[in-house]
Amino acid sequence: MSTTITPVEPVEPAPAPGGRRWPRRFVRPGAAALSGLLLFASFPPRPLWWLALPGFALLGWTLRGRRPRAGFGLGFLAGLGFLLPLLKWTGEEVGPLPWVALAAVSALFVGAVGVGIAAVSRLPAWPVFAAAVWILGEAVRARVPFGGFPWGKIAFGQADGMFLPLAAVGGTPVLGFAVALCGFGLYEAVRQVLAHRAARAAGTDGAARPVRRAAVAVAALSVLVPVAGALAALPLVDDSAEDGTATVAAIQGNVPRLGLDFNAQRRQVLDNHAARTEQLAADVKAGKEPQPDFVLWPENSSDLDPYRNGDARLVIDDAVKAIGVPTVVGSVLSPETGKLRNTLIQWEPGSGPVATYDKRHVQPFGEYIPMRSFVRIFSSDVDRVRRDFGPGNKVGVFDLAGTKVGLATCYEAAFDWAVRDTVTHGAQLITVPSNNATFGRSEMTYQQLAMSRVRAVEHSRAVVVPVTSGVSAMIMPDGKVVEQTKMFTPDALVREMPLRSSQTPATRMGTLPEALLVAIAVGGLGWIGVRAVRARRSPATDEAS
């Protein structure tokens, strides 16, 4: 009869009696919160992308070998440490309650991830399974509830990082997986070094070597494979002009006031963007700026419905005629019945509006209020949204002077599908018109700009981001920002941008990489479940082992 020898995890020494016991109890919870803070600090506007690696390493130490309840609690603390500061902008004008509620609900998903990481940490090659469990958590959070909230995907903090080329391989899931895997691998490498020293000190080096070699190989590969993969993916990052170039103008008209009342003077917001466009037209005529092929206005640049408001239509028409090229205008359409529409309008000089794109993923608790009567109990600010917005159902691609431009309005840039399907429908360049005036001078605009940089590499497309109040930017297909504005300053960016039609592996494969990583996570959790069932059925065998 053969007997399988299972390595026994080292048992932590019992806590010392007396006054040292309580401080020791707070070590892991404190480490969990600190790991979350490190993840937060890795996000823009700080160029500290590498902090995500020690963040995951510390999270791995915190969760490895924990029981499910402890795993949930520690994961939840890590989620709060990460998401509370990251999402602070959501309470910029409505106070701390919505901000804290959103962060806490999002942290519940990280708590569930903590349970999964604690479970799979008992498996061989556990860093691989743990990183896959993290991506599983992000995948769920990006879909539920209310269509999901993917803000805070680890990939969105890597716009300046060495792993960014992996976005072109498998999108945000593969990029995020590589970062988490490398972080967990770093912890495992340190753990193996300490175990080796302990074994040598105890004189058991020879007996421990076979087990340790496999574990060391896992640790080394967990660090080296993501790095090697990122280097191998570098040829996919290409900013050459496959289909020629287009000279693009992005208008930032600015708003008369900050916060939720940014559009209290809606005509002023429209006038600002029209005036800045007409100034650009004058600069072009004077030879100060090149003639653009088309012009992009931001989301909500005209909150007056030009189909129902003759004055607004005239202002837009005059500005477009002055510049003399197709212009995309962000507007709010208010039909007599039904829901509002957050719409981008293709406006041609001499012809007026010829095509529209309705934002497909409208923002819950911002553009529409789910469970309005219940939410009103906690905040009367819900009544600022007097009429809900409804979603569109068509992919946004405009043909602007012969260039196919993909449209993803503001919040949509956070969703993988909302950007990808513009490229699969022929977009040669992407624009992300946004309105960040609601969030003042917070970090929100920089976090969103980083998303557009990741999307540029993911799909190998130039991305133009026109914003009402900043930061507007021109992004090359390699993710580099080549032009940007200051916040709350009227401006116009004009630049020749490359057009591309080839598709990256990430674009072609769509959700397949994410599905494979989710399958790895589910497989690891299933493996743990089978082991647990077997352990209950044969306790005597386990004791003998």
Coordinates of C-alpha atoms in Angstrom, one line a residue:
M1 CA 0.0 0.0 0.0
S2 CA 1.4 3.4 -1.0
T3 CA 1.2 6.4 1.2
T4 CA 1.1 10.0 -0.1
I5 CA 3.0 12.4 1.9
T6 CA 1.4 15.9 2.0
P7 CA 3.7 18.8 3.2
V8 CA 2.4 20.2 6.4
E9 CA 2.1 24.0 6.6
P10 CA 4.3 25.5 9.3
V11 CA 2.3 26.2 12.5
E12 CA 2.5 29.7 13.7
P13 CA 3.7 30.0 17.3
A14 CA 1.0 30.7 19.8
P15 CA 0.6 34.3 20.8
A16 CA 2.5 35.4 23.8
P17 CA 0.4 35.8 27.0
G18 CA -0.4 39.2 28.4
G19 CA 0.0 42.5 26.7
R20 CA 1.5 41.3 23.5
R21 CA -1.6 39.3 22.4
W22 CA -3.8 42.2 21.4
P23 CA -1.2 43.9 19.2
R24 CA -0.6 40.6 17.3
R25 CA -4.3 40.3 16.6
F26 CA -4.2 43.6 14.7
V27 CA -1.1 42.7 12.6
R28 CA -3.0 40.9 9.8
P29 CA -6.0 43.3 9.7
G30 CA -3.6 46.2 9.6
A31 CA -1.6 44.5 6.8
A32 CA -4.8 43.9 4.9
A33 CA -5.8 47.6 5.0
L34 CA -2.2 48.6 4.1
S35 CA -2.3 46.3 1.1
G36 CA -5.4 48.1 -0.2
L37 CA -3.7 51.5 0.4
L38 CA -0.8 50.3 -1.7
L39 CA -3.1 49.4 -4.5
F40 CA -4.8 52.8 -4.3
A41 CA -1.4 54.5 -4.4
S42 CA -0.5 52.7 -7.6
F43 CA -3.3 54.6 -9.4
P44 CA -3.1 57.9 -11.2
P45 CA -2.4 60.7 -10.9
R46 CA 0.6 59.1 -9.1
P47 CA 3.0 57.4 -11.5
L48 CA 3.6 54.7 -8.9
W49 CA 2.2 51.7 -10.8
W50 CA 4.8 49.4 -9.2
L51 CA 3.2 49.8 -5.8
A52 CA 0.6 47.3 -6.9
L53 CA 3.2 44.5 -6.7
P54 CA 4.0 44.9 -2.9
G55 CA 0.3 45.5 -2.5
F56 CA -0.6 42.1 -3.8
A57 CA 2.4 40.5 -2.0
L58 CA 1.2 41.9 1.3
L59 CA -2.3 40.7 0.5
G60 CA -1.0 37.3 -0.2
W61 CA 0.8 37.1 3.1
T62 CA -2.4 38.4 4.9
L63 CA -4.7 35.8 3.3
R64 CA -2.5 32.7 2.8
G65 CA -3.9 29.8 4.9
R66 CA -6.7 31.8 6.5
R67 CA -10.1 30.3 7.2
P68 CA -13.0 31.5 5.1
R69 CA -14.5 33.9 7.7
A70 CA -11.1 35.5 8.3
G71 CA -10.4 35.6 4.5
F72 CA -13.6 37.6 4.0
G73 CA -12.9 40.0 6.8
L74 CA -9.3 40.6 5.7
G75 CA -10.4 40.9 2.1
F76 CA -13.0 43.4 3.0
L77 CA -10.5 45.5 4.9
A78 CA -8.2 45.4 1.9
G79 CA -11.1 46.5 -0.3
L80 CA -11.9 49.4 2.0
G81 CA -8.2 50.4 2.1
F82 CA -8.2 50.4 -1.7
L83 CA -11.6 51.7 -2.7
L84 CA -12.4 54.3 0.0
P85 CA -9.6 56.6 -1.1
L86 CA -9.9 55.7 -4.8
L87 CA -13.6 56.6 -5.0
K88 CA -13.5 59.7 -2.8
W89 CA -14.5 61.8 -5.8
T90 CA -18.0 60.2 -5.8
G91 CA -18.7 62.2 -2.6
E92 CA -17.3 65.5 -4.0
E93 CA -20.7 67.2 -4.0
V94 CA -23.1 64.9 -2.4
G95 CA -21.3 64.2 0.9
P96 CA -19.7 61.1 2.4
L97 CA -22.7 58.8 2.6
P98 CA -23.0 57.8 -1.1
W99 CA -19.2 57.6 -1.3
V100 CA -18.8 55.4 1.7
A101 CA -21.8 53.2 0.6
L102 CA -20.4 52.7 -2.9
A103 CA -16.9 51.9 -1.5
A104 CA -18.3 49.5 1.1
V105 CA -20.5 47.6 -1.4
S106 CA -17.6 47.4 -3.8
A107 CA -15.3 46.2 -1.0
L108 CA -17.8 43.3 -0.3
F109 CA -16.6 41.9 -3.7
V110 CA -13.0 42.1 -2.5
G111 CA -14.1 40.4 0.7
A112 CA -15.5 37.5 -1.4
V113 CA -12.2 37.4 -3.3
G114 CA -10.4 37.2 0.0
V115 CA -12.3 34.0 0.8
G116 CA -11.3 32.5 -2.5
I117 CA -7.6 33.5 -2.2
A118 CA -7.5 32.1 1.3
A119 CA -8.9 28.8 0.0
V120 CA -6.7 28.4 -3.1
S121 CA -3.6 29.4 -1.1
R122 CA -3.5 25.8 0.0
L123 CA -2.9 24.5 -3.5
P124 CA 0.3 24.0 -5.4
A125 CA 1.0 26.9 -7.8
W126 CA -1.3 28.9 -5.6
P127 CA -0.2 32.4 -6.9
V128 CA -1.7 31.4 -10.3
F129 CA -5.0 30.5 -8.7
A130 CA -5.0 33.5 -6.4
A131 CA -4.5 35.9 -9.3
A132 CA -7.2 34.2 -11.3
V133 CA -9.6 34.5 -8.3
W134 CA -8.8 38.3 -8.2
I135 CA -9.9 38.5 -11.9
L136 CA -13.0 36.5 -11.2
G137 CA -13.9 39.1 -8.5
E138 CA -13.3 42.0 -11.0
A139 CA -15.4 40.2 -13.6
V140 CA -18.3 39.8 -11.3
R141 CA -18.0 43.4 -10.0
A142 CA -18.0 44.7 -13.6
R143 CA -21.4 43.1 -14.2
V144 CA -23.5 43.3 -11.0
P145 CA -25.4 45.0 -9.7
F146 CA -27.1 47.5 -12.1
G147 CA -24.8 46.6 -14.9
G148 CA -21.7 46.6 -12.8
F149 CA -19.0 49.0 -11.6
P150 CA -15.6 48.2 -13.0
W151 CA -13.9 51.3 -11.7
G152 CA -10.8 50.3 -9.9
K153 CA -9.8 47.4 -12.1
I154 CA -6.1 46.8 -11.4
A155 CA -5.4 47.2 -15.1
F156 CA -6.5 50.8 -15.0
G157 CA -3.6 51.7 -12.6
Q158 CA -1.0 50.4 -15.1
A159 CA -1.1 53.0 -17.8
D160 CA 2.6 53.9 -17.0
G161 CA 3.6 50.4 -16.1
M162 CA 5.9 47.8 -17.7
F163 CA 3.0 45.3 -18.0
L164 CA 0.9 47.6 -20.2
P165 CA 1.7 45.8 -23.5
L166 CA -0.2 42.8 -22.1
A167 CA -3.4 44.8 -22.6
A168 CA -3.0 44.1 -26.3
V169 CA -2.7 40.4 -25.6
G170 CA -5.9 39.8 -23.6
G171 CA -7.3 43.2 -22.5
T172 CA -7.7 44.3 -18.9
P173 CA -8.2 40.8 -17.5
V174 CA -4.8 39.6 -18.7
L175 CA -3.1 42.8 -17.7
G176 CA -4.6 42.7 -14.2
F177 CA -3.9 39.0 -13.9
A178 CA -0.2 39.6 -14.7
V179 CA 0.1 42.3 -12.0
A180 CA -1.6 40.2 -9.4
L181 CA 0.4 37.1 -10.3
C182 CA 3.7 38.9 -10.1
G183 CA 2.7 40.4 -6.7
F184 CA 1.7 37.0 -5.2
G185 CA 4.8 35.5 -6.8
L186 CA 7.0 38.0 -5.0
Y187 CA 5.5 37.0 -1.7
E188 CA 5.9 33.3 -2.4
A189 CA 9.6 33.9 -3.4
V190 CA 10.2 35.7 -0.1
R191 CA 8.4 32.9 1.8
Q192 CA 10.5 30.3 0.1
V193 CA 13.7 32.1 1.0
L194 CA 12.7 32.4 4.6
A195 CA 11.7 28.7 4.6
H196 CA 15.1 27.7 3.2
R197 CA 16.9 29.6 5.9
A198 CA 14.7 28.1 8.6
A199 CA 15.3 24.6 7.2
R200 CA 19.1 25.1 7.2
A201 CA 19.0 26.4 10.7
A202 CA 17.0 23.4 11.8
G203 CA 19.4 21.0 10.0
T204 CA 16.6 19.6 7.8
D205 CA 17.7 21.0 4.5
G206 CA 18.1 17.6 2.8
A207 CA 14.7 16.4 3.7
A208 CA 13.0 19.6 2.7
R209 CA 14.7 20.1 -0.6
P210 CA 12.4 18.1 -3.0
V211 CA 9.3 20.0 -1.8
R212 CA 11.0 23.3 -1.8
R213 CA 12.4 23.0 -5.3
A214 CA 8.9 22.7 -6.8
A215 CA 7.7 25.6 -4.7
V216 CA 10.7 27.8 -5.6
A217 CA 10.0 27.1 -9.3
V218 CA 6.4 28.2 -8.9
A219 CA 7.5 31.4 -7.1
A220 CA 10.1 32.2 -9.8
L221 CA 7.8 31.5 -12.7
S222 CA 5.0 33.6 -11.1
V223 CA 7.4 36.6 -11.2
L224 CA 9.2 35.9 -14.4
V225 CA 6.4 34.8 -16.7
P226 CA 4.4 38.1 -16.4
V227 CA 7.6 40.1 -17.0
A228 CA 8.7 38.0 -19.9
G229 CA 5.1 38.1 -21.3
A230 CA 5.1 41.9 -21.2
L231 CA 8.4 42.1 -23.0
A232 CA 7.2 39.6 -25.6
A233 CA 4.1 41.6 -26.2
L234 CA 6.0 44.8 -27.0
P235 CA 5.7 44.3 -30.8
L236 CA 2.0 44.5 -30.5
V237 CA 2.3 48.1 -29.3
D238 CA 2.4 50.1 -32.5
D239 CA 1.6 53.7 -33.2
S240 CA 2.2 53.7 -37.0
A241 CA -0.4 55.1 -39.3
E242 CA -1.7 52.1 -41.1
D243 CA -4.5 54.0 -42.8
G244 CA -2.9 57.4 -43.0
T245 CA -3.7 60.2 -40.5
A246 CA -6.4 62.6 -39.6
T247 CA -6.1 66.0 -38.1
V248 CA -8.3 66.1 -35.1
A249 CA -9.5 69.0 -32.9
A250 CA -10.8 68.5 -29.3
I251 CA -12.7 71.4 -27.8
Q252 CA -12.7 72.1 -24.1
G253 CA -15.1 75.0 -23.5
N254 CA -15.1 74.9 -19.7
V255 CA -18.1 75.4 -17.4
P256 CA -19.3 78.5 -15.5
R257 CA -19.3 76.7 -12.1
L258 CA -18.1 73.4 -10.5
G259 CA -20.0 70.6 -8.9
L260 CA -23.5 69.3 -9.5
D261 CA -24.7 72.7 -10.6
F262 CA -22.2 72.8 -13.5
N263 CA -25.1 73.0 -16.0
A264 CA -27.2 75.5 -14.1
Q265 CA -26.3 77.9 -16.9
R266 CA -26.7 75.4 -19.7
R267 CA -26.7 78.1 -22.4
Q268 CA -23.4 79.3 -21.1
V269 CA -21.8 75.8 -21.4
L270 CA -23.0 75.6 -25.0
D271 CA -21.8 79.2 -25.7
N272 CA -18.4 78.4 -24.3
H273 CA -17.9 75.4 -26.6
A274 CA -19.2 77.3 -29.6
A275 CA -17.0 80.3 -28.9
R276 CA -13.9 78.2 -28.5
T277 CA -14.7 76.4 -31.8
E278 CA -15.1 79.8 -33.5
Q279 CA -11.8 81.0 -32.0
L280 CA -10.2 77.8 -33.4
A281 CA -11.7 78.7 -36.8
A282 CA -10.1 82.1 -36.6
D283 CA -6.8 80.6 -35.7
V284 CA -6.9 78.3 -38.6
K285 CA -7.7 81.2 -41.0
A286 CA -4.8 83.1 -39.5
G287 CA -2.5 80.1 -40.0
K288 CA -1.9 79.6 -36.3
E289 CA -3.4 76.1 -36.3
P290 CA -3.8 73.5 -39.0
Q291 CA -7.3 72.9 -40.5
P292 CA -8.8 69.9 -38.7
D293 CA -10.5 67.1 -40.6
F294 CA -13.2 67.0 -37.8
V295 CA -13.9 68.4 -34.4
L296 CA -14.9 66.7 -31.2
W297 CA -16.9 68.3 -28.5
P298 CA -17.3 66.7 -25.0
E299 CA -20.3 65.0 -23.4
N300 CA -23.0 67.5 -22.3
S301 CA -21.4 70.4 -24.2
S302 CA -25.0 71.3 -25.1
D303 CA -27.5 70.3 -22.4
L304 CA -30.0 72.2 -24.4
D305 CA -31.7 69.8 -26.9
P306 CA -31.0 71.3 -30.3
Y307 CA -33.9 69.4 -31.8
R308 CA -36.3 71.2 -29.5
N309 CA -34.5 74.5 -28.9
G310 CA -34.0 76.7 -31.9
D311 CA -31.5 79.0 -30.3
A312 CA -29.2 76.0 -29.3
R313 CA -29.5 74.7 -32.9
L314 CA -28.5 78.0 -34.3
V315 CA -25.5 78.4 -32.0
I316 CA -24.2 75.0 -32.9
D317 CA -24.8 75.4 -36.6
D318 CA -22.9 78.7 -36.7
A319 CA -19.9 77.2 -34.9
V320 CA -19.8 74.2 -37.2
K321 CA -20.1 76.4 -40.3
A322 CA -17.3 78.6 -39.0
I323 CA -14.9 75.6 -38.6
G324 CA -16.2 74.1 -41.8
V325 CA -15.8 70.4 -40.9
P326 CA -17.9 67.6 -39.3
T327 CA -18.3 68.1 -35.5
V328 CA -19.4 65.7 -32.8
V329 CA -21.6 67.5 -30.3
G330 CA -22.5 66.0 -26.9
S331 CA -26.1 66.8 -26.0
V332 CA -29.0 65.9 -23.8
L333 CA -32.1 65.0 -25.8
S334 CA -35.4 65.5 -24.0
P335 CA -38.3 63.9 -25.9
E336 CA -41.8 64.9 -24.9
T337 CA -42.4 61.4 -23.4
G338 CA -40.0 58.7 -22.2
K339 CA -36.5 59.0 -20.8
L340 CA -33.8 61.5 -21.5
R341 CA -31.0 60.5 -23.9
N342 CA -27.3 61.3 -23.4
T343 CA -26.5 61.7 -27.1
L344 CA -23.6 62.4 -29.4
I345 CA -24.7 64.1 -32.6
Q346 CA -22.7 64.2 -35.9
W347 CA -23.2 67.7 -37.1
E348 CA -22.2 68.5 -40.7
P349 CA -21.6 72.1 -41.9
G350 CA -24.5 73.1 -44.1
S351 CA -26.5 69.9 -43.3
G352 CA -26.9 70.0 -39.6
P353 CA -27.4 66.8 -37.5
V354 CA -27.0 63.7 -39.7
A355 CA -26.4 60.9 -37.2
T356 CA -26.7 60.2 -33.4
Y357 CA -25.3 57.8 -30.8
D358 CA -27.1 57.3 -27.5
K359 CA -25.0 56.3 -24.6
R360 CA -25.6 52.6 -24.0
H361 CA -24.5 52.3 -20.4
V362 CA -26.0 55.1 -18.4
Q363 CA -24.7 55.6 -14.9
P364 CA -26.8 54.3 -12.0
F365 CA -27.4 56.9 -9.2
G366 CA -26.0 59.5 -11.6
E367 CA -28.0 59.4 -14.8
Y368 CA -30.8 57.3 -13.4
I369 CA -31.9 56.4 -9.9
P370 CA -32.6 52.7 -9.2
M371 CA -34.9 52.1 -6.2
R372 CA -35.5 55.9 -6.0
S373 CA -37.9 55.8 -3.0
F374 CA -35.6 53.7 -1.0
V375 CA -32.5 55.7 -1.8
R376 CA -34.3 58.9 -0.9
I377 CA -34.4 57.8 2.7
F378 CA -30.6 58.2 2.8
S379 CA -30.0 61.2 0.5
S380 CA -32.4 63.8 -0.9
D381 CA -29.8 64.5 -3.6
V382 CA -31.5 61.7 -5.7
D383 CA -34.1 64.3 -6.5
R384 CA -31.5 66.3 -8.4
V385 CA -32.0 63.6 -11.1
R386 CA -35.7 64.5 -11.8
R387 CA -36.0 62.5 -15.0
D388 CA -34.0 59.4 -15.7
F389 CA -31.8 58.8 -18.7
G390 CA -32.4 55.7 -20.8
P391 CA -29.8 53.7 -22.6
G392 CA -29.3 53.4 -26.3
N393 CA -28.8 50.1 -28.1
K394 CA -26.6 50.8 -31.2
V395 CA -22.8 50.7 -31.5
G396 CA -21.4 54.2 -32.0
V397 CA -19.2 54.6 -35.1
F398 CA -19.4 57.9 -37.0
D399 CA -17.9 58.4 -40.5
L400 CA -16.3 61.8 -40.1
A401 CA -14.8 63.1 -43.4
G402 CA -13.9 59.5 -44.3
T403 CA -12.5 58.5 -40.9
K404 CA -14.5 55.9 -38.9
V405 CA -14.5 57.2 -35.3
G406 CA -15.6 54.9 -32.4
L407 CA -17.7 56.5 -29.7
A408 CA -17.6 55.6 -26.0
T409 CA -19.2 58.2 -23.8
C410 CA -17.4 58.9 -20.5
Y411 CA -18.4 56.1 -18.0
E412 CA -18.5 53.6 -20.9
A413 CA -14.7 53.7 -21.1
A414 CA -14.6 51.6 -18.0
F415 CA -16.5 48.7 -19.7
D416 CA -14.5 46.3 -21.9
W417 CA -17.4 45.6 -24.3
A418 CA -18.3 49.3 -24.8
V419 CA -15.0 50.2 -26.3
R420 CA -14.1 46.9 -28.1
D421 CA -17.3 46.7 -30.2
T422 CA -16.6 50.1 -31.8
V423 CA -13.3 48.7 -33.1
T424 CA -14.9 45.4 -34.3
H425 CA -17.4 47.7 -36.1
G426 CA -14.6 49.4 -38.0
A427 CA -13.4 52.3 -35.8
Q428 CA -10.0 53.6 -36.9
L429 CA -9.8 56.0 -34.0
I430 CA -11.7 56.2 -30.7
T431 CA -13.1 59.2 -28.9
V432 CA -14.2 59.3 -25.2
P433 CA -16.2 62.5 -24.8
S434 CA -16.6 63.2 -21.1
N435 CA -18.0 65.6 -18.6
N436 CA -16.1 65.6 -15.3
A437 CA -17.3 69.0 -14.1
T438 CA -19.5 67.3 -11.5
F439 CA -16.4 66.0 -9.7
G440 CA -14.4 69.3 -9.4
R441 CA -10.7 69.0 -9.2
S442 CA -10.7 65.5 -7.8
E443 CA -8.6 62.6 -9.1
M444 CA -11.5 61.2 -11.1
T445 CA -10.5 62.8 -14.3
Y446 CA -7.0 61.4 -14.1
Q447 CA -8.3 57.9 -13.3
Q448 CA -10.6 58.1 -16.3
L449 CA -7.8 59.4 -18.5
A450 CA -5.7 56.3 -17.5
M451 CA -8.6 54.1 -18.7
S452 CA -8.4 55.6 -22.1
R453 CA -4.7 55.1 -22.2
V454 CA -5.1 51.4 -21.5
R455 CA -7.9 51.2 -24.1
A456 CA -5.5 52.7 -26.7
V457 CA -3.0 49.9 -26.2
E458 CA -5.6 47.2 -25.8
H459 CA -7.1 48.0 -29.3
S460 CA -4.1 49.7 -30.9
R461 CA -6.0 52.9 -31.6
A462 CA -5.4 56.5 -31.0
V463 CA -7.9 57.9 -28.5
V464 CA -9.1 61.5 -28.2
V465 CA -10.7 62.6 -25.0
P466 CA -12.6 65.9 -25.1
V467 CA -13.8 67.0 -21.7
T468 CA -16.0 69.9 -20.7
S469 CA -13.6 71.1 -18.0
G470 CA -10.5 68.9 -18.3
V471 CA -8.4 67.0 -18.6
S472 CA -8.8 66.7 -22.4
A473 CA -6.1 64.7 -24.1
M474 CA -4.7 63.2 -27.3
I475 CA -3.5 59.6 -26.8
M476 CA -1.4 57.6 -29.2
P477 CA -2.0 53.9 -29.9
D478 CA 0.9 53.1 -27.6
G479 CA -0.8 54.8 -24.6
K480 CA 1.3 57.9 -24.6
V481 CA -0.4 61.3 -24.0
V482 CA 1.0 63.7 -26.6
E483 CA -1.4 66.6 -25.9
Q484 CA -3.4 67.6 -22.9
T485 CA -5.2 70.6 -21.4
K486 CA -5.3 72.1 -17.9
M487 CA -8.4 71.7 -15.8
F488 CA -11.1 74.3 -15.9
T489 CA -9.4 76.2 -18.7
P490 CA -10.9 76.8 -22.2
D491 CA -8.7 75.3 -24.8
A492 CA -8.5 73.5 -28.1
L493 CA -6.2 70.6 -29.0
V494 CA -5.3 70.1 -32.6
R495 CA -3.1 67.3 -33.7
E496 CA -2.5 64.8 -36.6
M497 CA -3.4 61.4 -35.3
P498 CA -2.6 58.0 -36.8
L499 CA -5.5 55.8 -38.1
R500 CA -5.4 52.1 -37.8
S501 CA -7.5 49.1 -38.9
S502 CA -5.6 46.0 -37.7
Q503 CA -6.9 44.2 -34.6
T504 CA -4.9 43.1 -31.6
P505 CA -5.3 39.7 -30.1
A506 CA -7.3 41.3 -27.3
T507 CA -9.8 42.8 -29.8
R508 CA -10.1 39.6 -31.7
M509 CA -10.6 37.3 -28.7
G510 CA -13.0 39.6 -26.7
T511 CA -14.1 37.9 -23.5
L512 CA -12.2 34.7 -24.1
P513 CA -9.1 35.5 -22.0
E514 CA -11.3 36.6 -19.1
A515 CA -13.4 33.4 -19.4
L516 CA -10.2 31.3 -19.3
L517 CA -9.0 33.1 -16.2
V518 CA -12.4 32.7 -14.6
A519 CA -12.3 29.0 -15.4
I520 CA -8.9 28.7 -13.7
A521 CA -10.3 30.4 -10.6
V522 CA -13.4 28.2 -10.6
G523 CA -11.2 25.1 -11.1
G524 CA -9.0 25.9 -8.2
L525 CA -11.9 26.6 -5.9
G526 CA -13.5 23.3 -7.1
W527 CA -10.3 21.5 -6.3
I528 CA -10.3 22.8 -2.8
G529 CA -14.0 21.8 -2.5
V530 CA -13.2 18.2 -3.6
R531 CA -10.3 18.0 -1.1
A532 CA -12.5 19.2 1.7
V533 CA -15.2 16.6 0.9
R534 CA -12.6 13.8 0.8
A535 CA -11.1 15.0 4.1
R536 CA -14.5 14.7 5.8
R537 CA -15.0 11.2 4.4
S538 CA -11.6 9.8 5.4
P539 CA -10.4 11.6 8.6
A540 CA -8.2 8.7 9.6
T541 CA -6.3 8.8 6.3
D542 CA -5.7 12.5 6.7
E543 CA -4.4 12.0 10.3
A544 CA -2.0 9.3 9.0
S545 CA -0.8 11.7 6.3

